[in-house]
Each structure stands twice: as C-alpha cells, then as structure tokens.
C-alpha cells in the first residue's frame, strides 16, 4: 500500500493541484472558502510531517485533539476506496465541513484513490447545484439526507452510492431512501478510528447490521460495549462507548453507554426507547434520565418546543411502551431550544442540565 509521500497531488473540481502548488497553497484568489480548506488539508497530508492532529465533535463530552500518523489516514482511506471500488475514473462530491474527520477523510480518499473530488459549500442540500458529472460517492449527514430527499430527490437518485454517517437516520428517511431505490450505505465509526470502520447497506429489513471493513476485528464485552482492533489505526483493542449485539460477522447498534439510564437498578438504553417512539413524535426529542429521590434516575422524554405548541401526550407515549413498563417515561420535559455541536449533534447532558434549571416539566 502506497503512503501519501507517493502521491503527486489532488484533483479538485476537475483541476489537478500538484504538491508544489499546495506547499504552501498558492493562487487562492479565485477559490471559494471551502475549496481553500480542502486544498490546505491536502497540503498537510502531502507535506513532510509524519503526523496530523484532528478534533473530535464534542457531542458526548468536551472536544479533544488526537494526533495520528499519516499512515493511519492511508489505511482508512484505502479501506473505503476498496469497499466501494473507487479509482481513477471516480468522481465524489464533498459538501461536509473540513473541521471534522468526515470531511478530512474524503480528501484522503481522493488523494489515495487518485480521483476527482467535487467541492460544494457545506449545506443542507448539497445537490442543489447543477452538477454535470456522474457522482459515484456522496457522503451525507442524516440531516443532509433528510433535506436532500425533500428538496432534490431526483438528483439523489442519480448518485451511484450515498454514504450516510455521523448519526442515526430516522425510519421515515430510511423508508423513503429504499422506496426511491437510492443505493444507500450507513457508516459506523468515530474520530478515534479516523471515520468509519464498519458499513451497512440499507435494505428493506428493519434491522441495520454493520459489517467491519476488511482488516477490522470486533468483539463485544460482557457489558455490551463494542471493542475494535484495526492494524495501523488502533493501538491493539480499543473499547468504544457503543452498546451492541453481535450478528454473525457484524453487529447491531443499541445505543451509547454514556447515555444509559439506571432507574432503580434497571438499565434502560435511551436510543432503543427513542426508536419505539419515532412514529408518535414529530418534533426533536430524546430520552434521558433525570434525578429521582427513590429510583436514582427516572426515565424522561425531553422535547424541543422552539416556542411552538408541541402536542406530545405522556399517556400515548406510555401506551406505546405498554409491553416495556420500565422503558416508559414518567415525565415530559420541554426545552425551548436544544444545544447542538457545530456538527449538528445534540449535547444531551447539557440540554438535561438546562431543562432541570428551567424546570419545564409536563405531567
């Protein structure tokens, strides 16, 4: 496998930028802001330094900076290119912010795959531009996928492979993607593994099973936490905060251990409750534990009102979970606005803290 010192540059929007023009980047005048960011990161990959620092999103805690050897970027990039069969004739579209790992890895993939990377402004509807080239790979966030289905479904149908990562996709969006025949893949990963390490092809089955990329080993501990090992990226086995159930060579994601609710000794996984309630609630919401004198924590439904009347009935919610009484929220907590990371993820713990302070609780 070749490393980055073996490559001569990157092709962006059909123009080849050789290494010499990237170290440092010259001729910025006619470039858009996001194009400059892409080319500057390409320069970091192609310079003589051995390591690169990346920042986590901070959705489950404070953002942190991690240093990786460039060889690790090459391992991850080549694994994805091989999975999708991407090569010199490929065209991929990047409309993700370059601050986080998803955007950075698309640049690494374009360099190692030696293919054309189209750059669009990071937006909720990246296909709104008039692209004349066949797009072979389009990475999207769940929100971008939802908005693209609403605004540019015909353009989305023309994409050879849509890759959704960075969070879970609602069942409604999944069904719409399947109905339109859009070839969709769900990725699973984190900054600590340089983007995704497992992939699931979206099918008609309700259960999404993620299968590790070639070279990745997985196991589940007794506590349900997923552990992964990837030569060249992780230092031996790495424990994640993800709770999973193994399915053959792959796994089904259940939720995150740092969101787990302990209510009177009963462990409740919020994400599993949220999935059961998806058909009832149209506003933004999540399930969390709030302090309770006797139980330690009680299950609560946190809803984002955005200064609007939100009709969420606690009785209906509890009825939908009648077969799982320990999952039933005991309260509905209304919050005017959720707190989000810059990558669009809800900061659950901060929202709960804010809601308790405001004490907007419906019975």
PDB file of N, CA, C and O in Angstrom, residues 217-267:
ATOM      1  N   UNK A 217     -11.187  -5.963  13.212  1.00  0.00           N
ATOM      2  CA  UNK A 217     -11.709  -7.024  14.076  1.00  0.00           C
ATOM      3  C   UNK A 217     -12.598  -6.404  15.146  1.00  0.00           C
ATOM      4  O   UNK A 217     -12.318  -5.292  15.625  1.00  0.00           O
ATOM      5  N   UNK A 218     -13.679  -7.089  15.526  1.00  0.00           N
ATOM      6  CA  UNK A 218     -14.589  -6.578  16.553  1.00  0.00           C
ATOM      7  C   UNK A 218     -14.909  -7.662  17.568  1.00  0.00           C
ATOM      8  O   UNK A 218     -14.811  -8.860  17.282  1.00  0.00           O
ATOM      9  N   UNK A 219     -15.302  -7.230  18.765  1.00  0.00           N
ATOM     10  CA  UNK A 219     -15.839  -8.129  19.781  1.00  0.00           C
ATOM     11  C   UNK A 219     -16.680  -7.304  20.742  1.00  0.00           C
ATOM     12  O   UNK A 219     -16.507  -6.078  20.845  1.00  0.00           O
ATOM     13  N   UNK A 220     -17.603  -7.961  21.410  1.00  0.00           N
ATOM     14  CA  UNK A 220     -18.444  -7.288  22.403  1.00  0.00           C
ATOM     15  C   UNK A 220     -18.107  -7.829  23.776  1.00  0.00           C
ATOM     16  O   UNK A 220     -18.073  -9.044  23.981  1.00  0.00           O
ATOM     17  N   UNK A 221     -17.843  -6.927  24.713  1.00  0.00           N
ATOM     18  CA  UNK A 221     -17.556  -7.334  26.085  1.00  0.00           C
ATOM     19  C   UNK A 221     -18.854  -7.730  26.796  1.00  0.00           C
ATOM     20  O   UNK A 221     -19.957  -7.512  26.300  1.00  0.00           O
ATOM     21  N   UNK A 222     -18.733  -8.290  27.987  1.00  0.00           N
ATOM     22  CA  UNK A 222     -19.908  -8.694  28.757  1.00  0.00           C
ATOM     23  C   UNK A 222     -20.818  -7.518  29.078  1.00  0.00           C
ATOM     24  O   UNK A 222     -22.028  -7.682  29.240  1.00  0.00           O
ATOM     25  N   UNK A 223     -20.232  -6.316  29.186  1.00  0.00           N
ATOM     26  CA  UNK A 223     -21.038  -5.133  29.466  1.00  0.00           C
ATOM     27  C   UNK A 223     -21.719  -4.591  28.212  1.00  0.00           C
ATOM     28  O   UNK A 223     -22.404  -3.567  28.259  1.00  0.00           O
ATOM     29  N   UNK A 224     -21.540  -5.284  27.084  1.00  0.00           N
ATOM     30  CA  UNK A 224     -22.192  -4.883  25.842  1.00  0.00           C
ATOM     31  C   UNK A 224     -21.415  -3.895  25.001  1.00  0.00           C
ATOM     32  O   UNK A 224     -21.815  -3.573  23.885  1.00  0.00           O
ATOM     33  N   UNK A 225     -20.283  -3.406  25.518  1.00  0.00           N
ATOM     34  CA  UNK A 225     -19.511  -2.403  24.780  1.00  0.00           C
ATOM     35  C   UNK A 225     -18.751  -3.029  23.610  1.00  0.00           C
ATOM     36  O   UNK A 225     -18.167  -4.098  23.730  1.00  0.00           O
ATOM     37  N   UNK A 226     -18.771  -2.323  22.504  1.00  0.00           N
ATOM     38  CA  UNK A 226     -18.060  -2.762  21.318  1.00  0.00           C
ATOM     39  C   UNK A 226     -16.576  -2.450  21.448  1.00  0.00           C
ATOM     40  O   UNK A 226     -16.193  -1.344  21.831  1.00  0.00           O
ATOM     41  N   UNK A 227     -15.744  -3.436  21.147  1.00  0.00           N
ATOM     42  CA  UNK A 227     -14.298  -3.247  21.095  1.00  0.00           C
ATOM     43  C   UNK A 227     -13.839  -3.510  19.671  1.00  0.00           C
ATOM     44  O   UNK A 227     -14.318  -4.440  19.010  1.00  0.00           O
ATOM     45  N   UNK A 228     -12.897  -2.686  19.186  1.00  0.00           N
ATOM     46  CA  UNK A 228     -12.408  -2.885  17.833  1.00  0.00           C
ATOM     47  C   UNK A 228     -10.878  -2.894  17.805  1.00  0.00           C
ATOM     48  O   UNK A 228     -10.222  -2.324  18.680  1.00  0.00           O
ATOM     49  N   UNK A 229     -10.353  -3.562  16.793  1.00  0.00           N
ATOM     50  CA  UNK A 229      -8.911  -3.580  16.562  1.00  0.00           C
ATOM     51  C   UNK A 229      -8.686  -3.417  15.065  1.00  0.00           C
ATOM     52  O   UNK A 229      -9.276  -4.133  14.258  1.00  0.00           O
ATOM     53  N   UNK A 230      -7.834  -2.451  14.706  1.00  0.00           N
ATOM     54  CA  UNK A 230      -7.570  -2.169  13.302  1.00  0.00           C
ATOM     55  C   UNK A 230      -6.081  -1.853  13.163  1.00  0.00           C
ATOM     56  O   UNK A 230      -5.627  -0.790  13.582  1.00  0.00           O
ATOM     57  N   UNK A 231      -5.348  -2.791  12.600  1.00  0.00           N
ATOM     58  CA  UNK A 231      -3.907  -2.617  12.468  1.00  0.00           C
ATOM     59  C   UNK A 231      -3.592  -1.364  11.660  1.00  0.00           C
ATOM     60  O   UNK A 231      -4.122  -1.145  10.597  1.00  0.00           O
ATOM     61  N   UNK A 232      -2.716  -0.544  12.221  1.00  0.00           N
ATOM     62  CA  UNK A 232      -2.329   0.694  11.570  1.00  0.00           C
ATOM     63  C   UNK A 232      -3.103   1.900  12.052  1.00  0.00           C
ATOM     64  O   UNK A 232      -2.719   3.042  11.786  1.00  0.00           O
ATOM     65  N   UNK A 233      -4.222   1.649  12.784  1.00  0.00           N
ATOM     66  CA  UNK A 233      -5.038   2.767  13.281  1.00  0.00           C
ATOM     67  C   UNK A 233      -5.186   2.721  14.793  1.00  0.00           C
ATOM     68  O   UNK A 233      -4.916   3.704  15.479  1.00  0.00           O
ATOM     69  N   UNK A 234      -5.621   1.579  15.346  1.00  0.00           N
ATOM     70  CA  UNK A 234      -5.759   1.491  16.804  1.00  0.00           C
ATOM     71  C   UNK A 234      -4.525   0.830  17.410  1.00  0.00           C
ATOM     72  O   UNK A 234      -3.832   0.061  16.751  1.00  0.00           O
ATOM     73  N   UNK A 235      -4.289   1.143  18.666  1.00  0.00           N
ATOM     74  CA  UNK A 235      -3.187   0.529  19.404  1.00  0.00           C
ATOM     75  C   UNK A 235      -3.729  -0.706  20.108  1.00  0.00           C
ATOM     76  O   UNK A 235      -4.126  -0.662  21.278  1.00  0.00           O
ATOM     77  N   UNK A 236      -3.806  -1.812  19.392  1.00  0.00           N
ATOM     78  CA  UNK A 236      -4.424  -3.025  19.937  1.00  0.00           C
ATOM     79  C   UNK A 236      -5.926  -2.860  19.986  1.00  0.00           C
ATOM     80  O   UNK A 236      -6.531  -2.159  19.174  1.00  0.00           O
ATOM     81  N   UNK A 237      -6.558  -3.526  20.961  1.00  0.00           N
ATOM     82  CA  UNK A 237      -8.011  -3.427  21.118  1.00  0.00           C
ATOM     83  C   UNK A 237      -8.392  -2.087  21.726  1.00  0.00           C
ATOM     84  O   UNK A 237      -7.780  -1.635  22.689  1.00  0.00           O
ATOM     85  N   UNK A 238      -9.409  -1.444  21.164  1.00  0.00           N
ATOM     86  CA  UNK A 238      -9.910  -0.162  21.660  1.00  0.00           C
ATOM     87  C   UNK A 238     -11.371  -0.313  22.040  1.00  0.00           C
ATOM     88  O   UNK A 238     -12.189  -0.777  21.237  1.00  0.00           O
ATOM     89  N   UNK A 239     -11.701   0.051  23.286  1.00  0.00           N
ATOM     90  CA  UNK A 239     -13.089  -0.040  23.742  1.00  0.00           C
ATOM     91  C   UNK A 239     -13.829   1.236  23.388  1.00  0.00           C
ATOM     92  O   UNK A 239     -13.359   2.341  23.638  1.00  0.00           O
ATOM     93  N   UNK A 240     -15.015   1.085  22.806  1.00  0.00           N
ATOM     94  CA  UNK A 240     -15.858   2.223  22.482  1.00  0.00           C
ATOM     95  C   UNK A 240     -16.928   2.391  23.558  1.00  0.00           C
ATOM     96  O   UNK A 240     -17.057   1.554  24.456  1.00  0.00           O
ATOM     97  N   UNK A 241     -17.717   3.435  23.468  1.00  0.00           N
ATOM     98  CA  UNK A 241     -18.846   3.637  24.367  1.00  0.00           C
ATOM     99  C   UNK A 241     -20.153   3.167  23.736  1.00  0.00           C
ATOM    100  O   UNK A 241     -21.235   3.520  24.202  1.00  0.00           O
ATOM    101  N   UNK A 242     -20.037   2.386  22.667  1.00  0.00           N
ATOM    102  CA  UNK A 242     -21.215   1.920  21.949  1.00  0.00           C
ATOM    103  C   UNK A 242     -21.658   0.554  22.454  1.00  0.00           C
ATOM    104  O   UNK A 242     -20.850  -0.369  22.584  1.00  0.00           O
ATOM    105  N   UNK A 243     -22.950   0.427  22.717  1.00  0.00           N
ATOM    106  CA  UNK A 243     -23.545  -0.837  23.149  1.00  0.00           C
ATOM    107  C   UNK A 243     -24.095  -1.555  21.923  1.00  0.00           C
ATOM    108  O   UNK A 243     -24.860  -0.969  21.145  1.00  0.00           O
ATOM    109  N   UNK A 244     -23.694  -2.807  21.731  1.00  0.00           N
ATOM    110  CA  UNK A 244     -24.066  -3.530  20.517  1.00  0.00           C
ATOM    111  C   UNK A 244     -24.478  -4.959  20.839  1.00  0.00           C
ATOM    112  O   UNK A 244     -24.224  -5.474  21.924  1.00  0.00           O
ATOM    113  N   UNK A 245     -25.110  -5.594  19.858  1.00  0.00           N
ATOM    114  CA  UNK A 245     -25.331  -7.035  19.857  1.00  0.00           C
ATOM    115  C   UNK A 245     -24.695  -7.573  18.586  1.00  0.00           C
ATOM    116  O   UNK A 245     -24.928  -7.036  17.494  1.00  0.00           O
ATOM    117  N   UNK A 246     -23.881  -8.612  18.709  1.00  0.00           N
ATOM    118  CA  UNK A 246     -23.222  -9.180  17.544  1.00  0.00           C
ATOM    119  C   UNK A 246     -24.229  -9.963  16.708  1.00  0.00           C
ATOM    120  O   UNK A 246     -25.117 -10.636  17.237  1.00  0.00           O
ATOM    121  N   UNK A 247     -24.074  -9.854  15.384  1.00  0.00           N
ATOM    122  CA  UNK A 247     -24.904 -10.586  14.429  1.00  0.00           C
ATOM    123  C   UNK A 247     -23.975 -11.188  13.380  1.00  0.00           C
ATOM    124  O   UNK A 247     -23.566 -10.499  12.443  1.00  0.00           O
ATOM    125  N   UNK A 248     -23.624 -12.444  13.515  1.00  0.00           N
ATOM    126  CA  UNK A 248     -22.714 -13.062  12.577  1.00  0.00           C
ATOM    127  C   UNK A 248     -21.375 -12.340  12.578  1.00  0.00           C
ATOM    128  O   UNK A 248     -20.731 -12.193  13.616  1.00  0.00           O
ATOM    129  N   UNK A 249     -20.958 -11.860  11.402  1.00  0.00           N
ATOM    130  CA  UNK A 249     -19.695 -11.129  11.296  1.00  0.00           C
ATOM    131  C   UNK A 249     -19.843  -9.663  11.667  1.00  0.00           C
ATOM    132  O   UNK A 249     -18.846  -8.943  11.745  1.00  0.00           O
ATOM    133  N   UNK A 250     -21.083  -9.209  11.872  1.00  0.00           N
ATOM    134  CA  UNK A 250     -21.316  -7.792  12.143  1.00  0.00           C
ATOM    135  C   UNK A 250     -21.968  -7.550  13.495  1.00  0.00           C
ATOM    136  O   UNK A 250     -21.906  -8.380  14.405  1.00  0.00           O
ATOM    137  N   UNK A 251     -22.635  -6.392  13.624  1.00  0.00           N
ATOM    138  CA  UNK A 251     -23.275  -6.028  14.883  1.00  0.00           C
ATOM    139  C   UNK A 251     -24.437  -5.083  14.643  1.00  0.00           C
ATOM    140  O   UNK A 251     -24.522  -4.398  13.614  1.00  0.00           O
ATOM    141  N   UNK A 252     -25.345  -5.064  15.606  1.00  0.00           N
ATOM    142  CA  UNK A 252     -26.460  -4.115  15.632  1.00  0.00           C
ATOM    143  C   UNK A 252     -26.189  -3.112  16.738  1.00  0.00           C
ATOM    144  O   UNK A 252     -25.863  -3.493  17.867  1.00  0.00           O
ATOM    145  N   UNK A 253     -26.289  -1.841  16.411  1.00  0.00           N
ATOM    146  CA  UNK A 253     -26.054  -0.789  17.402  1.00  0.00           C
ATOM    147  C   UNK A 253     -27.294  -0.598  18.265  1.00  0.00           C
ATOM    148  O   UNK A 253     -28.409  -0.478  17.744  1.00  0.00           O
ATOM    149  N   UNK A 254     -27.120  -0.567  19.590  1.00  0.00           N
ATOM    150  CA  UNK A 254     -28.228  -0.384  20.527  1.00  0.00           C
ATOM    151  C   UNK A 254     -28.272   1.025  21.099  1.00  0.00           C
ATOM    152  O   UNK A 254     -29.355   1.598  21.294  1.00  0.00           O
ATOM    153  N   UNK A 255     -27.122   1.591  21.390  1.00  0.00           N
ATOM    154  CA  UNK A 255     -27.066   2.922  21.991  1.00  0.00           C
ATOM    155  C   UNK A 255     -25.680   3.170  22.554  1.00  0.00           C
ATOM    156  O   UNK A 255     -24.742   2.415  22.317  1.00  0.00           O
ATOM    157  N   UNK A 256     -25.568   4.237  23.339  1.00  0.00           N
ATOM    158  CA  UNK A 256     -24.276   4.594  23.932  1.00  0.00           C
ATOM    159  C   UNK A 256     -24.315   4.393  25.437  1.00  0.00           C
ATOM    160  O   UNK A 256     -25.291   4.734  26.108  1.00  0.00           O
ATOM    161  N   UNK A 257     -23.232   3.856  25.965  1.00  0.00           N
ATOM    162  CA  UNK A 257     -23.174   3.562  27.394  1.00  0.00           C
ATOM    163  C   UNK A 257     -23.224   4.830  28.228  1.00  0.00           C
ATOM    164  O   UNK A 257     -23.722   4.819  29.359  1.00  0.00           O
ATOM    165  N   UNK A 258     -22.711   5.951  27.683  1.00  0.00           N
ATOM    166  CA  UNK A 258     -22.722   7.193  28.458  1.00  0.00           C
ATOM    167  C   UNK A 258     -24.102   7.848  28.486  1.00  0.00           C
ATOM    168  O   UNK A 258     -24.301   8.843  29.179  1.00  0.00           O
ATOM    169  N   UNK A 259     -25.074   7.297  27.745  1.00  0.00           N
ATOM    170  CA  UNK A 259     -26.456   7.771  27.830  1.00  0.00           C
ATOM    171  C   UNK A 259     -27.327   6.854  28.684  1.00  0.00           C
ATOM    172  O   UNK A 259     -28.499   7.155  28.926  1.00  0.00           O
ATOM    173  N   UNK A 260     -26.771   5.729  29.137  1.00  0.00           N
ATOM    174  CA  UNK A 260     -27.523   4.700  29.848  1.00  0.00           C
ATOM    175  C   UNK A 260     -28.213   5.274  31.088  1.00  0.00           C
ATOM    176  O   UNK A 260     -27.636   6.070  31.834  1.00  0.00           O
ATOM    177  N   UNK A 261     -29.461   4.858  31.301  1.00  0.00           N
ATOM    178  CA  UNK A 261     -30.246   5.297  32.459  1.00  0.00           C
ATOM    179  C   UNK A 261     -30.319   4.142  33.453  1.00  0.00           C
ATOM    180  O   UNK A 261     -30.643   3.013  33.085  1.00  0.00           O
ATOM    181  N   UNK A 262     -30.015   4.436  34.717  1.00  0.00           N
ATOM    182  CA  UNK A 262     -30.133   3.439  35.783  1.00  0.00           C
ATOM    183  C   UNK A 262     -31.288   3.863  36.685  1.00  0.00           C
ATOM    184  O   UNK A 262     -31.149   4.736  37.537  1.00  0.00           O
ATOM    185  N   UNK A 263     -32.445   3.246  36.464  1.00  0.00           N
ATOM    186  CA  UNK A 263     -33.654   3.620  37.204  1.00  0.00           C
ATOM    187  C   UNK A 263     -34.024   2.502  38.171  1.00  0.00           C
ATOM    188  O   UNK A 263     -34.573   1.470  37.774  1.00  0.00           O
ATOM    189  N   UNK A 264     -33.663   2.682  39.437  1.00  0.00           N
ATOM    190  CA  UNK A 264     -33.954   1.674  40.451  1.00  0.00           C
ATOM    191  C   UNK A 264     -33.265   0.354  40.182  1.00  0.00           C
ATOM    192  O   UNK A 264     -33.796  -0.714  40.498  1.00  0.00           O
ATOM    193  N   UNK A 265     -32.082   0.421  39.569  1.00  0.00           N
ATOM    194  CA  UNK A 265     -31.331  -0.794  39.267  1.00  0.00           C
ATOM    195  C   UNK A 265     -31.643  -1.375  37.899  1.00  0.00           C
ATOM    196  O   UNK A 265     -30.971  -2.310  37.452  1.00  0.00           O
ATOM    197  N   UNK A 266     -32.652  -0.845  37.207  1.00  0.00           N
ATOM    198  CA  UNK A 266     -32.995  -1.290  35.855  1.00  0.00           C
ATOM    199  C   UNK A 266     -32.245  -0.431  34.845  1.00  0.00           C
ATOM    200  O   UNK A 266     -32.329   0.807  34.891  1.00  0.00           O
ATOM    201  N   UNK A 267     -31.495  -1.070  33.943  1.00  0.00           N
ATOM    202  CA  UNK A 267     -30.737  -0.339  32.928  1.00  0.00           C
ATOM    203  C   UNK A 267     -31.618  -0.119  31.693  1.00  0.00           C
ATOM    204  O   UNK A 267     -32.163  -1.078  31.133  1.00  0.00           O
TER     205      UNK A 267
END
